[in-house]
PDB file of C-alpha atoms in Angstrom:
ATOM      1  CA  UNK A 285     107.091 100.630 115.385  1.00 75.00           C
ATOM      2  CA  UNK A 286     107.687  97.928 113.115  1.00 74.00           C
ATOM      3  CA  UNK A 287     111.020  96.807 111.870  1.00 70.00           C
ATOM      4  CA  UNK A 288     112.505  94.898 108.604  1.00 73.00           C
ATOM      5  CA  UNK A 289     116.109  93.369 108.352  1.00 62.00           C
ATOM      6  CA  UNK A 290     117.859  90.126 106.568  1.00 60.00           C
ATOM      7  CA  UNK A 291     118.139  87.119 109.202  1.00 60.00           C
ATOM      8  CA  UNK A 292     120.773  86.307 107.484  1.00 59.00           C
ATOM      9  CA  UNK A 293     124.004  88.201 105.268  1.00 57.00           C
ATOM     10  CA  UNK A 294     123.139  87.749 101.700  1.00 55.00           C
ATOM     11  CA  UNK A 295     123.997  89.116  98.442  1.00 60.00           C
ATOM     12  CA  UNK A 296     121.318  91.489  97.164  1.00 59.00           C
ATOM     13  CA  UNK A 297     119.803  90.463  93.713  1.00 63.00           C
ATOM     14  CA  UNK A 298     119.633  92.598  90.560  1.00 78.00           C
ATOM     15  CA  UNK A 299     115.968  93.083  89.030  1.00 83.00           C
ATOM     16  CA  UNK A 300     115.018  93.136  85.220  1.00 86.00           C
ATOM     17  CA  UNK A 301     111.871  94.072  84.365  1.00 90.00           C
ATOM     18  CA  UNK A 302     109.844  93.177  80.991  1.00 91.00           C
ATOM     19  CA  UNK A 303     106.356  94.142  79.276  1.00 91.00           C
ATOM     20  CA  UNK A 304     104.450  91.771  77.633  1.00 90.00           C
ATOM     21  CA  UNK A 305     102.813  92.158  74.453  1.00 88.00           C
ATOM     22  CA  UNK A 306     100.501  88.969  73.664  1.00 87.00           C
ATOM     23  CA  UNK A 307      98.056  88.367  71.043  1.00 88.00           C
ATOM     24  CA  UNK A 308      94.755  86.585  72.063  1.00 86.00           C
ATOM     25  CA  UNK A 309      96.115  83.166  71.144  1.00 91.00           C
ATOM     26  CA  UNK A 310      99.093  83.853  73.655  1.00 90.00           C
ATOM     27  CA  UNK A 311      96.634  85.718  76.041  1.00 87.00           C
ATOM     28  CA  UNK A 312      94.781  82.499  76.143  1.00 88.00           C
ATOM     29  CA  UNK A 313      97.708  80.114  76.500  1.00 92.00           C
ATOM     30  CA  UNK A 314      98.552  82.391  79.205  1.00 91.00           C
ATOM     31  CA  UNK A 315      95.630  81.935  81.331  1.00 89.00           C
ATOM     32  CA  UNK A 316      95.325  78.511  80.664  1.00 92.00           C
ATOM     33  CA  UNK A 317      98.601  77.599  82.289  1.00 95.00           C
ATOM     34  CA  UNK A 318     100.651  81.028  83.488  1.00 93.00           C
ATOM     35  CA  UNK A 319     103.852  79.267  85.208  1.00 94.00           C
ATOM     36  CA  UNK A 320     104.270  77.040  82.156  1.00 96.00           C
ATOM     37  CA  UNK A 321     103.500  80.080  79.637  1.00 95.00           C
ATOM     38  CA  UNK A 322     106.353  81.797  81.497  1.00 94.00           C
ATOM     39  CA  UNK A 323     108.730  79.349  81.583  1.00 94.00           C
ATOM     40  CA  UNK A 324     108.575  78.487  78.076  1.00 95.00           C
ATOM     41  CA  UNK A 325     108.944  82.043  77.018  1.00 93.00           C
ATOM     42  CA  UNK A 326     111.479  82.601  79.142  1.00 91.00           C
ATOM     43  CA  UNK A 327     113.951  79.274  78.521  1.00 91.00           C
ATOM     44  CA  UNK A 328     113.434  79.851  74.996  1.00 92.00           C
ATOM     45  CA  UNK A 329     115.384  83.198  75.352  1.00 87.00           C
ATOM     46  CA  UNK A 330     118.039  81.432  77.473  1.00 85.00           C
ATOM     47  CA  UNK A 331     116.795  82.213  81.014  1.00 82.00           C
ATOM     48  CA  UNK A 332     116.517  79.882  83.875  1.00 82.00           C
ATOM     49  CA  UNK A 333     113.466  79.828  85.688  1.00 88.00           C
ATOM     50  CA  UNK A 334     113.553  77.822  88.771  1.00 88.00           C
ATOM     51  CA  UNK A 335     109.637  79.695  89.996  1.00 90.00           C
ATOM     52  CA  UNK A 336     106.839  81.904  88.675  1.00 94.00           C
ATOM     53  CA  UNK A 337     104.957  83.766  91.266  1.00 93.00           C
ATOM     54  CA  UNK A 338     101.326  84.530  89.406  1.00 95.00           C
ATOM     55  CA  UNK A 339      99.641  87.564  90.136  1.00 94.00           C
ATOM     56  CA  UNK A 340      95.906  87.002  91.831  1.00 92.00           C
ATOM     57  CA  UNK A 341      94.168  89.193  89.337  1.00 90.00           C
ATOM     58  CA  UNK A 342      96.005  86.810  86.264  1.00 89.00           C
ATOM     59  CA  UNK A 343      94.530  83.766  87.955  1.00 89.00           C
ATOM     60  CA  UNK A 344      91.194  85.116  88.359  1.00 88.00           C
ATOM     61  CA  UNK A 345      91.331  86.291  84.555  1.00 84.00           C
ATOM     62  CA  UNK A 346      90.552  89.990  86.513  1.00 86.00           C
ATOM     63  CA  UNK A 347      93.403  91.623  84.411  1.00 82.00           C
ATOM     64  CA  UNK A 348      91.500  94.138  82.524  1.00 72.00           C
ATOM     65  CA  UNK A 349      92.982  95.187  78.769  1.00 70.00           C
ATOM     66  CA  UNK A 350      95.566  92.447  79.083  1.00 67.00           C
ATOM     67  CA  UNK A 351      98.638  94.391  80.161  1.00 86.00           C
ATOM     68  CA  UNK A 352     101.128  92.409  81.566  1.00 91.00           C
ATOM     69  CA  UNK A 353     104.794  92.983  83.363  1.00 93.00           C
ATOM     70  CA  UNK A 354     107.194  89.963  84.154  1.00 93.00           C
ATOM     71  CA  UNK A 355     109.976  90.718  87.244  1.00 91.00           C
ATOM     72  CA  UNK A 356     113.136  88.745  86.762  1.00 87.00           C
ATOM     73  CA  UNK A 357     114.971  88.954  90.259  1.00 82.00           C
ATOM     74  CA  UNK A 358     118.343  87.980  88.990  1.00 75.00           C
ATOM     75  CA  UNK A 359     120.522  85.799  91.490  1.00 69.00           C
ATOM     76  CA  UNK A 360     124.155  84.415  91.708  1.00 66.00           C
ATOM     77  CA  UNK A 361     124.222  80.744  89.663  1.00 62.00           C
ATOM     78  CA  UNK A 362     124.041  79.105  93.123  1.00 60.00           C
ATOM     79  CA  UNK A 363     120.823  80.303  94.041  1.00 64.00           C
ATOM     80  CA  UNK A 364     117.301  80.643  92.707  1.00 69.00           C
ATOM     81  CA  UNK A 365     116.249  82.492  89.562  1.00 78.00           C
ATOM     82  CA  UNK A 366     112.585  83.804  90.397  1.00 86.00           C
ATOM     83  CA  UNK A 367     110.144  85.299  87.881  1.00 90.00           C
ATOM     84  CA  UNK A 368     106.858  87.485  88.740  1.00 93.00           C
ATOM     85  CA  UNK A 369     103.865  88.114  86.387  1.00 94.00           C
ATOM     86  CA  UNK A 370     101.892  90.665  87.588  1.00 93.00           C
ATOM     87  CA  UNK A 371      98.738  92.641  85.947  1.00 92.00           C
ATOM     88  CA  UNK A 372      99.329  96.250  84.975  1.00 88.00           C
ATOM     89  CA  UNK A 373      95.983  97.944  85.396  1.00 77.00           C
ATOM     90  CA  UNK A 374      94.798 100.544  82.983  1.00 72.00           C
ATOM     91  CA  UNK A 375      94.871 103.963  84.259  1.00 64.00           C
TER      92      UNK A 375
END
């Protein structure tokens, strides 16, 4: 049976989740350069953005309805601050 363990003793990170509401122009900018779009958007609100992970559905322009969620993995100041942009499929 598979097991999961942490190889080192690290502090747990908190998570923030944001829903993005974008105009058509903003969606075009997001698709043109998702990493730059997220970095500019979040840094404008005072976030530090070290890395942006992008859902492959967004990279392939296969996000029906254009509904997006941004997950921010909060880390202590001495660690990286990562953001993950994902497509929220319509039900």
